[in-house]
Coordinates of C-alpha atoms and ligand atoms in Angstrom, one line a residue:
M19 CA 25.7 14.3 -146.7
E20 CA 22.7 15.3 -144.6
V21 CA 22.7 13.9 -141.0
L22 CA 19.3 13.5 -139.4
Y23 CA 18.5 12.6 -135.8
K24 CA 16.2 9.9 -134.4
S25 CA 15.2 8.9 -130.9
T26 CA 16.9 6.1 -129.1
R27 CA 13.5 4.8 -128.0
S28 CA 11.5 4.8 -131.3
G29 CA 13.8 4.9 -134.3
Q30 CA 11.0 5.8 -136.8
N31 CA 10.7 9.6 -137.2
T32 CA 13.7 11.7 -138.0
V33 CA 14.3 15.4 -137.2
T34 CA 16.9 17.9 -138.4
A35 CA 19.8 18.9 -136.2
S36 CA 18.3 22.2 -135.4
Q37 CA 15.0 20.5 -134.4
A38 CA 16.9 18.1 -132.2
I39 CA 18.7 21.0 -130.5
L40 CA 15.4 22.8 -129.9
K41 CA 13.7 19.8 -128.5
G42 CA 16.6 18.6 -126.3
L43 CA 14.8 15.3 -125.4
A44 CA 12.7 13.3 -127.9
E45 CA 8.9 13.1 -127.3
D46 CA 9.1 9.5 -126.2
G47 CA 11.7 10.3 -123.5
G48 CA 14.6 9.0 -125.7
L49 CA 17.7 10.9 -126.7
F50 CA 18.5 12.1 -130.2
V51 CA 21.2 10.3 -132.0
P52 CA 22.5 10.9 -135.6
T53 CA 21.3 8.3 -138.1
A54 CA 25.0 7.7 -138.7
I55 CA 28.1 9.2 -137.1
P56 CA 29.7 11.2 -139.9
K57 CA 33.4 10.9 -140.9
L58 CA 35.7 13.8 -140.9
S59 CA 36.1 15.3 -144.4
V60 CA 39.5 16.9 -143.7
S61 CA 42.8 15.0 -142.9
V62 CA 44.7 15.2 -139.6
E63 CA 47.4 16.9 -141.6
E64 CA 45.0 19.7 -142.4
L65 CA 43.5 19.7 -138.9
S66 CA 47.0 20.1 -137.4
K67 CA 47.3 23.5 -138.9
M68 CA 43.8 24.7 -137.7
S69 CA 42.8 26.9 -134.9
Y70 CA 40.3 25.7 -132.3
Q71 CA 37.6 27.7 -134.1
E72 CA 38.5 26.2 -137.5
T73 CA 38.5 22.7 -136.0
A74 CA 35.2 23.4 -134.4
Y75 CA 33.8 24.2 -137.8
A76 CA 35.3 21.2 -139.5
V77 CA 33.8 18.9 -136.9
M78 CA 30.4 20.5 -136.2
K79 CA 29.5 21.0 -139.9
E80 CA 29.5 17.2 -140.3
F81 CA 26.8 16.9 -137.5
L82 CA 24.8 20.0 -137.9
T83 CA 24.1 19.7 -141.6
D84 CA 21.0 22.0 -141.7
F85 CA 23.0 25.0 -140.5
T86 CA 24.5 27.2 -143.2
K87 CA 28.2 27.9 -143.1
E88 CA 27.5 31.5 -142.0
E89 CA 25.2 30.4 -139.2
L90 CA 27.6 27.9 -137.8
M91 CA 30.7 30.2 -138.1
D92 CA 28.7 32.9 -136.3
C93 CA 27.9 30.6 -133.4
I94 CA 31.5 29.5 -133.2
E95 CA 32.9 33.0 -133.2
K96 CA 30.5 34.2 -130.5
A97 CA 31.4 31.2 -128.3
Y98 CA 35.1 30.7 -128.5
D99 CA 36.4 34.2 -128.1
S100 CA 38.1 36.2 -125.3
K101 CA 35.7 34.6 -122.8
F102 CA 38.4 32.0 -122.8
D103 CA 41.7 33.0 -121.0
T104 CA 43.9 31.3 -123.7
E105 CA 43.8 31.6 -127.4
E106 CA 44.4 27.8 -127.6
I107 CA 41.0 27.4 -125.9
A108 CA 41.8 23.9 -124.8
P109 CA 45.6 23.6 -124.2
L110 CA 47.5 20.4 -123.6
V111 CA 49.9 20.2 -120.6
N112 CA 52.5 17.5 -120.4
A113 CA 53.0 16.3 -116.8
D114 CA 54.5 13.1 -115.7
G115 CA 54.5 11.8 -119.3
T116 CA 50.8 12.2 -119.8
Y117 CA 48.9 14.9 -121.7
F118 CA 46.4 16.8 -119.6
L119 CA 43.8 18.4 -121.9
E120 CA 42.8 21.5 -120.0
L121 CA 39.1 22.0 -120.7
F122 CA 38.7 24.7 -118.0
H123 CA 39.7 28.0 -119.5
G124 CA 36.2 29.3 -120.1
K125 CA 34.0 31.5 -118.0
T126 CA 33.2 29.1 -115.2
I127 CA 36.5 27.3 -115.2
A128 CA 35.1 23.8 -115.8
F129 CA 34.7 21.8 -119.0
K130 CA 31.0 22.4 -119.3
D131 CA 32.0 25.8 -120.7
M132 CA 33.3 24.1 -123.8
A133 CA 29.8 23.3 -124.9
L134 CA 27.7 25.7 -123.0
S135 CA 29.3 28.8 -124.4
I136 CA 28.1 27.7 -127.9
L137 CA 24.7 26.1 -127.0
P138 CA 22.8 29.3 -126.5
H139 CA 23.8 30.4 -130.0
L140 CA 23.0 27.1 -131.5
L141 CA 19.7 27.2 -129.8
T142 CA 18.6 30.7 -130.8
T143 CA 19.8 30.0 -134.3
S144 CA 17.8 26.8 -134.3
A145 CA 14.7 28.7 -133.1
R146 CA 15.1 31.2 -135.9
K147 CA 15.5 28.5 -138.5
N148 CA 12.3 26.8 -137.3
N149 CA 10.2 29.9 -137.0
V150 CA 9.8 29.5 -133.3
K151 CA 8.3 32.6 -131.8
N152 CA 8.0 31.4 -128.2
E153 CA 10.5 32.4 -125.6
I154 CA 12.8 29.4 -124.9
V155 CA 12.9 28.3 -121.3
I156 CA 16.0 26.3 -120.4
L157 CA 15.4 23.9 -117.5
T158 CA 18.5 22.3 -116.1
A159 CA 19.5 20.0 -113.2
T160 CA 23.1 20.4 -112.1
S161 CA 25.5 18.5 -110.0
G162 CA 27.4 21.8 -109.7
D163 CA 29.1 22.8 -112.9
T164 CA 26.5 22.6 -115.6
G165 CA 24.2 25.1 -113.8
K166 CA 26.7 27.9 -113.6
A167 CA 28.1 27.3 -117.0
A168 CA 24.6 27.2 -118.5
M169 CA 23.6 30.4 -116.7
A170 CA 26.8 32.1 -117.8
G171 CA 26.1 31.1 -121.4
F172 CA 22.4 32.1 -121.4
A173 CA 22.5 35.2 -119.2
D174 CA 20.8 38.1 -121.0
V175 CA 20.6 36.1 -124.3
A176 CA 17.5 37.6 -125.9
G177 CA 14.5 35.2 -126.2
T178 CA 15.7 32.9 -123.5
R179 CA 15.2 32.3 -119.8
I180 CA 17.0 29.7 -117.7
V181 CA 16.0 27.9 -114.5
V182 CA 18.6 25.8 -112.7
F183 CA 18.0 23.2 -110.0
Y184 CA 20.9 22.0 -107.8
P185 CA 21.1 19.7 -104.7
K186 CA 21.4 22.0 -101.7
G187 CA 24.5 20.8 -99.8
G188 CA 25.6 18.6 -102.7
V189 CA 27.9 21.1 -104.4
S190 CA 31.2 22.8 -103.3
P191 CA 31.0 26.2 -101.6
I192 CA 32.7 27.9 -104.5
Q193 CA 30.3 26.2 -107.0
E194 CA 27.4 27.3 -104.9
K195 CA 28.6 30.9 -104.6
Q196 CA 29.2 31.0 -108.3
M197 CA 25.6 30.1 -109.0
L198 CA 24.0 32.2 -106.3
T199 CA 25.8 35.4 -107.5
Q200 CA 24.8 34.8 -111.2
K201 CA 23.7 38.0 -112.9
G202 CA 21.1 38.3 -115.7
E203 CA 17.4 39.0 -115.3
N204 CA 16.6 35.9 -117.2
T205 CA 18.4 33.6 -114.8
H206 CA 16.9 31.7 -111.8
V207 CA 18.6 29.2 -109.6
I208 CA 17.0 27.0 -106.9
G209 CA 18.4 24.6 -104.4
I210 CA 16.4 21.4 -103.8
K211 CA 16.3 19.4 -100.6
G212 CA 17.5 16.3 -102.4
N213 CA 20.4 14.9 -104.5
F214 CA 21.4 15.4 -108.1
D215 CA 19.5 12.3 -109.3
Q216 CA 16.3 13.7 -107.8
A217 CA 16.9 17.1 -109.4
Q218 CA 17.4 15.4 -112.8
S219 CA 14.3 13.2 -112.4
G220 CA 12.3 16.2 -111.4
V221 CA 13.4 18.1 -114.5
K222 CA 12.6 15.1 -116.7
E223 CA 9.1 15.0 -115.1
I224 CA 8.5 18.6 -115.9
F225 CA 9.6 18.1 -119.4
G226 CA 7.3 15.2 -119.8
N227 CA 4.2 17.0 -118.5
K228 CA 1.9 17.6 -121.5
E229 CA -0.5 19.7 -119.6
L230 CA 2.2 22.1 -118.5
E231 CA 3.5 22.2 -122.0
E232 CA 0.2 23.5 -123.2
E233 CA -0.1 26.0 -120.4
M234 CA 3.4 27.2 -121.3
A235 CA 2.6 27.6 -125.0
R236 CA -0.5 29.7 -124.1
A237 CA 1.8 32.0 -122.2
G238 CA 4.3 32.1 -125.0
F239 CA 7.0 29.8 -123.6
Q240 CA 8.5 26.5 -124.6
F241 CA 11.0 24.3 -122.7
S242 CA 14.4 23.2 -124.0
S243 CA 17.3 21.5 -122.2
A244 CA 20.8 22.6 -121.7
N245 CA 21.7 19.3 -120.0
S246 CA 24.3 17.0 -121.6
I247 CA 21.5 15.0 -123.3
N248 CA 21.1 17.8 -125.8
I249 CA 22.9 17.0 -129.0
G250 CA 23.9 20.7 -129.1
R251 CA 26.1 19.9 -126.0
L252 CA 27.5 16.6 -127.3
V253 CA 28.6 17.8 -130.7
P254 CA 30.8 20.7 -129.5
Q255 CA 32.5 18.3 -127.1
V256 CA 33.7 16.1 -130.0
V257 CA 35.8 19.1 -131.2
Y258 CA 38.5 19.1 -128.5
Y259 CA 39.3 15.4 -128.9
V260 CA 39.9 16.0 -132.6
Y261 CA 41.8 19.2 -131.9
S262 CA 44.0 17.7 -129.2
Y263 CA 44.9 14.7 -131.4
A264 CA 45.9 17.1 -134.3
K265 CA 47.9 19.2 -131.9
L266 CA 49.9 16.2 -130.7
V267 CA 50.7 15.4 -134.3
E268 CA 51.6 19.1 -135.0
N269 CA 54.0 19.2 -132.1
E270 CA 55.5 15.9 -133.1
Q271 CA 54.5 14.2 -129.9
I272 CA 52.9 11.4 -131.9
Q273 CA 53.0 10.2 -135.5
N274 CA 50.1 10.9 -137.7
G275 CA 47.9 7.8 -137.4
E276 CA 49.4 6.7 -134.1
K277 CA 46.8 5.6 -131.7
I278 CA 46.2 7.3 -128.3
N279 CA 44.2 6.5 -125.2
V280 CA 41.8 8.9 -123.7
V281 CA 40.9 9.0 -120.0
V282 CA 37.7 10.8 -119.0
P283 CA 36.4 11.5 -115.4
T284 CA 32.8 10.5 -115.9
G285 CA 29.5 11.3 -114.5
N286 CA 26.6 11.6 -117.0
F287 CA 28.7 9.9 -119.7
G288 CA 28.6 12.9 -122.0
N289 CA 32.2 13.8 -122.2
I290 CA 33.4 10.2 -122.8
L291 CA 30.7 9.6 -125.4
A292 CA 32.0 12.7 -127.3
A293 CA 35.5 10.9 -127.3
F294 CA 33.7 7.8 -128.7
Y295 CA 32.1 9.9 -131.4
A296 CA 35.5 11.4 -132.2
K297 CA 36.9 7.9 -132.6
N298 CA 34.0 7.0 -134.9
M299 CA 34.7 10.1 -137.0
G300 CA 38.1 8.7 -137.7
I301 CA 40.4 9.9 -134.9
P302 CA 42.8 7.0 -133.9
I303 CA 41.8 6.4 -130.3
A304 CA 42.6 3.0 -128.9
K305 CA 41.1 2.8 -125.4
L306 CA 38.4 5.0 -123.9
I307 CA 39.1 4.9 -120.2
C308 CA 36.1 5.6 -118.1
A309 CA 37.0 6.9 -114.6
S310 CA 34.4 6.9 -111.8
N311 CA 34.6 8.0 -108.2
D312 CA 33.0 6.0 -105.3
N313 CA 29.7 6.1 -107.2
K314 CA 31.1 3.4 -109.4
V315 CA 27.9 2.3 -111.3
L316 CA 29.8 2.5 -114.6
F317 CA 32.8 0.5 -113.4
D318 CA 30.4 -2.3 -112.3
F319 CA 28.6 -2.1 -115.6
F320 CA 31.8 -2.5 -117.6
Q321 CA 32.8 -5.5 -115.3
T322 CA 29.4 -7.3 -115.3
G323 CA 27.2 -6.0 -118.0
V324 CA 24.7 -5.1 -115.3
Y325 CA 23.7 -1.5 -114.8
D326 CA 22.4 -1.2 -111.3
R327 CA 21.6 2.1 -109.7
N328 CA 20.2 0.5 -106.5
R329 CA 22.9 1.5 -104.1
E330 CA 23.8 4.2 -101.7
F331 CA 24.4 7.6 -103.2
I332 CA 27.9 8.8 -102.0
L333 CA 28.9 12.4 -101.7
T334 CA 32.5 12.8 -102.7
T335 CA 35.1 15.5 -103.3
S336 CA 34.4 15.2 -107.0
P337 CA 30.7 16.2 -106.8
S338 CA 30.2 16.7 -110.6
M339 CA 30.6 12.9 -110.9
D340 CA 28.3 12.0 -108.0
I341 CA 25.7 10.5 -110.3
L342 CA 24.0 7.1 -110.3
I343 CA 22.1 7.4 -113.6
S344 CA 24.4 8.3 -116.5
S345 CA 21.9 9.6 -119.0
N346 CA 24.2 9.7 -122.0
L347 CA 25.0 6.0 -121.6
E348 CA 21.7 5.4 -123.3
R349 CA 23.2 6.5 -126.6
L350 CA 25.9 3.8 -126.3
I351 CA 23.4 1.2 -125.2
Y352 CA 21.2 1.9 -128.3
K353 CA 24.3 1.5 -130.5
L354 CA 25.3 -1.7 -128.8
A355 CA 21.8 -3.0 -129.2
G356 CA 22.2 -2.7 -133.0
E357 CA 20.1 0.5 -133.0
D358 CA 17.2 -1.5 -131.9
A359 CA 15.0 1.2 -130.3
E360 CA 12.5 -1.2 -128.8
K361 CA 15.2 -3.2 -127.1
N362 CA 16.8 0.0 -125.7
A363 CA 13.4 1.3 -124.6
Q364 CA 12.9 -1.9 -122.6
Y365 CA 16.3 -1.5 -120.8
M366 CA 15.4 2.1 -120.0
K367 CA 12.0 1.0 -118.7
D368 CA 13.7 -1.5 -116.5
L369 CA 16.1 1.2 -115.3
S370 CA 13.3 3.5 -114.2
G371 CA 11.2 0.6 -112.8
E372 CA 13.6 -1.8 -111.1
G373 CA 16.6 0.5 -111.2
K374 CA 18.6 -1.9 -113.3
Y375 CA 19.1 -3.8 -116.5
E376 CA 21.5 -6.3 -117.9
I377 CA 22.8 -6.2 -121.5
T378 CA 23.3 -9.3 -123.6
S379 CA 26.8 -11.0 -123.9
D380 CA 26.9 -9.9 -127.6
M381 CA 26.4 -6.3 -126.5
K382 CA 29.0 -6.7 -123.8
A383 CA 31.5 -8.0 -126.3
Q384 CA 31.3 -4.7 -128.2
L385 CA 32.5 -2.8 -125.2
E386 CA 36.1 -3.8 -125.9
D387 CA 37.1 -0.2 -126.7
F388 CA 36.2 0.8 -123.1
Y389 CA 38.0 0.2 -119.9
G390 CA 36.3 1.2 -116.6
N391 CA 37.7 1.6 -113.2
F392 CA 37.2 3.9 -110.1
A393 CA 39.2 5.8 -107.5
T394 CA 38.4 6.0 -103.9
E395 CA 38.6 9.3 -102.0
A396 CA 42.0 8.4 -100.6
E397 CA 43.4 7.4 -104.0
T398 CA 42.1 10.6 -105.5
A399 CA 43.7 12.8 -102.8
E400 CA 47.0 10.8 -103.0
T401 CA 47.1 11.3 -106.8
I402 CA 46.8 15.1 -106.4
H403 CA 49.5 15.1 -103.7
K404 CA 51.9 12.9 -105.6
L405 CA 51.6 14.7 -108.9
Y406 CA 52.2 18.0 -107.2
D407 CA 55.2 16.6 -105.4
Q408 CA 56.7 15.2 -108.5
T409 CA 55.9 17.9 -111.0
G410 CA 54.5 21.0 -109.3
Y411 CA 51.4 20.6 -111.5
I412 CA 48.1 20.9 -109.5
I413 CA 45.0 19.1 -110.7
D414 CA 41.4 19.3 -109.5
T415 CA 39.6 16.4 -107.8
H416 CA 37.7 15.2 -110.9
T417 CA 40.9 15.2 -113.0
A418 CA 42.6 13.4 -110.1
V419 CA 40.0 10.6 -110.3
A420 CA 40.9 10.2 -114.0
A421 CA 44.7 10.3 -113.2
A422 CA 44.3 7.7 -110.4
V423 CA 42.3 5.4 -112.7
Y424 CA 44.9 5.8 -115.4
N425 CA 47.6 4.7 -113.0
K426 CA 45.6 1.6 -112.2
Y427 CA 45.1 0.9 -115.9
K428 CA 48.8 1.2 -116.7
E429 CA 49.7 -1.0 -113.8
E430 CA 47.2 -3.7 -114.9
T431 CA 47.9 -3.6 -118.6
K432 CA 51.5 -2.3 -119.0
D433 CA 50.0 -0.3 -121.9
E434 CA 52.4 2.5 -122.8
T435 CA 50.3 4.1 -125.5
K436 CA 50.4 7.9 -125.3
T437 CA 47.5 9.2 -123.3
I438 CA 45.3 12.2 -123.0
I439 CA 43.6 12.8 -119.7
A440 CA 40.5 15.1 -119.9
S441 CA 41.2 17.8 -117.2
T442 CA 37.7 18.9 -116.5
A443 CA 38.0 21.6 -113.8
S444 CA 40.4 24.1 -112.6
P445 CA 41.8 23.2 -109.1
F446 CA 40.5 26.7 -108.1
K447 CA 37.0 25.4 -108.3
F448 CA 37.6 22.7 -105.7
T449 CA 40.2 24.6 -103.7
R450 CA 39.6 23.1 -100.2
S451 CA 39.6 19.5 -101.3
V452 CA 42.7 20.1 -103.5
M453 CA 44.6 21.9 -100.8
N454 CA 43.6 19.3 -98.2
A455 CA 45.1 16.6 -100.5
I456 CA 48.3 18.5 -100.7
D457 CA 48.6 19.2 -96.9
Q458 CA 45.7 18.6 -94.7
E459 CA 47.2 19.9 -91.5
K460 CA 48.7 23.1 -92.8
Y461 CA 45.6 24.3 -94.6
S462 CA 42.7 23.1 -92.4
D463 CA 42.3 26.5 -90.6
M464 CA 42.3 28.7 -93.7
S465 CA 39.2 30.2 -95.2
D466 CA 38.2 29.3 -98.8
F467 CA 39.6 32.5 -100.2
E468 CA 42.8 32.3 -98.2
L469 CA 43.2 28.8 -99.8
V470 CA 42.6 30.3 -103.2
D471 CA 45.6 32.7 -102.7
E472 CA 47.7 29.9 -101.3
L473 CA 46.9 27.6 -104.2
S474 CA 47.9 30.4 -106.6
T475 CA 51.2 30.8 -104.8
I476 CA 52.3 27.2 -104.5
G477 CA 50.9 26.2 -108.0
K478 CA 52.4 29.3 -109.6
V479 CA 49.2 30.0 -111.5
D480 CA 47.2 33.3 -111.4
V481 CA 43.8 33.2 -109.7
P482 CA 41.3 32.8 -112.5
D483 CA 38.9 35.8 -113.2
A484 CA 36.0 33.5 -112.5
I485 CA 37.2 33.2 -108.9
E486 CA 38.2 36.9 -108.5
E487 CA 34.7 37.9 -109.6
I488 CA 32.9 36.1 -106.8
R489 CA 35.1 37.1 -104.0
D490 CA 32.9 40.0 -103.0
A491 CA 29.9 39.4 -105.3
Q492 CA 26.4 39.9 -104.1
I493 CA 24.2 36.9 -103.5
R494 CA 21.3 37.3 -105.9
H495 CA 19.4 34.0 -105.5
N496 CA 18.2 32.3 -102.4
T497 CA 15.3 30.0 -103.2
V498 CA 15.3 26.5 -101.7
C499 CA 12.4 24.1 -102.3
E500 CA 11.2 20.5 -101.7
V501 CA 11.8 18.0 -104.5
G502 CA 8.0 17.9 -105.0
D503 CA 7.7 21.7 -105.6
M504 CA 10.0 22.0 -108.5
E505 CA 7.2 22.6 -111.1
K506 CA 5.6 25.2 -108.8
E507 CA 8.8 27.1 -108.7
V508 CA 9.2 27.1 -112.4
K509 CA 5.7 28.5 -112.9
K510 CA 6.3 31.1 -110.3
F511 CA 9.4 32.4 -112.1
L512 CA 7.6 32.5 -115.4
G513 CA 4.6 34.2 -113.9
I514 CA 2.2 31.5 -114.9
E515 CA -1.0 31.1 -112.9
Q516 CA -1.1 28.3 -110.4
S517 CA -4.1 26.0 -111.3
Ligands
PLP601 C1 30.3 17.4 -115.5 C2 31.7 17.1 -115.1 C3 32.2 15.8 -115.2 C4 31.5 14.6 -115.8 O1 31.2 14.8 -117.2 P1 30.1 13.9 -117.9 O2 30.0 14.4 -119.3 O3 28.8 14.2 -117.1 O4 30.5 12.5 -117.8 C5 33.5 15.6 -114.8 N1 34.2 16.6 -114.2 C6 33.7 17.9 -114.1 C7 34.5 18.9 -113.4 C8 32.4 18.1 -114.5 O5 31.9 19.4 -114.4

């Protein structure tokens, strides 16, 4: 059955999957959603025997119905290959009775690789299918991980360029070095003197600028987005929830049909929305547990039905979740509103105007599948420490937020349902915070790379290639700009005349 996509803000026109991938964001500022979430057409029994790549095909073909089998398989094969340091691509690790779904075995050792290693191929295939001759310019705001993963995915991909904005001072030293050493003539990274939300708003503004769009077209360019709002990011993320469920069945850790809970450390609401889609496709998921750090907008939202971004922006040790506007939540709001685009558009208008909106009690009642909570900095650190003490397994700060929230959930509900925790980054990416959590005093004098080696020793895991690579790598990017100058920087990189 053909799946088409419509905007969450004006549900009239539909576009094909490839068009939605090319556009990223709908003209009206809304996000593309499938007219209906498709069901899986293979059984869990069949899935349990499939490789990651085969599972990816089984899931993605249901969403990207205008791609031919050859096109989609080609994208999948190019994405999920030896770039990943394990054939399983997304292995499950049992620690302390819970299953950690390790989504950090790709090129930049964070979960963004799961989608960003395939997006460039989906995008260039989409361009070909739609006879697009312009060079595709990827514009991305990052809270630390997306930027590097996107650049790694797009570096030297013919017919594309990529510009990444990140909050200077708002990412970890290793994240920053990873970005600033990025190779590829078509890559460009810029620090802004502001926070992630400002970077994201700035990018959205550039996307919405019609005049600039025309100027770009005259010069042979068109924008697209690699941010998690792109349906080409969301769909590949559904895969690992399907895959991990089937693996639990195959390994007889659960019965076929048995419900599981899923815990996701959440920022932009993309990863947990993918779990929600997996549930809607037919995977037996009971609770979707949404974990926040001190920027607990989502927790408050699940409690009260009020989404309110008017609050202090807090820098935490889980910087990829330091977000006050969770863009992908709009897709859920739209669904809760009965796919009423007008109603959703009003909420989003209130959000950009007053910085908040309140959903109706009917809508709130539909949030039953979700549970939200948050972990403070102290709770996050304590969770890393305790899990290491008890099991020897070392998790990163983002995963620790999820594990801490899961502990609260269990204590509150006594729910013993088997549970998967999305493990979204390697501890090597946030070495200092992780090692501080394990032993503040012992490690406080060590350099970042000394800590990397120490982590490898005490955790009994090899230093990932992604870290080895940047030890002595040359800094290739050093642009910093004011929030107001983002557009100017883009034009400079593309060589478009300043008007
Ligand atoms: C991006 C990111 C998250 C948040 O994921 P969302 O899809 O934005 O909710 C969590 N952890 C890490 C390590 C990330 O990079």
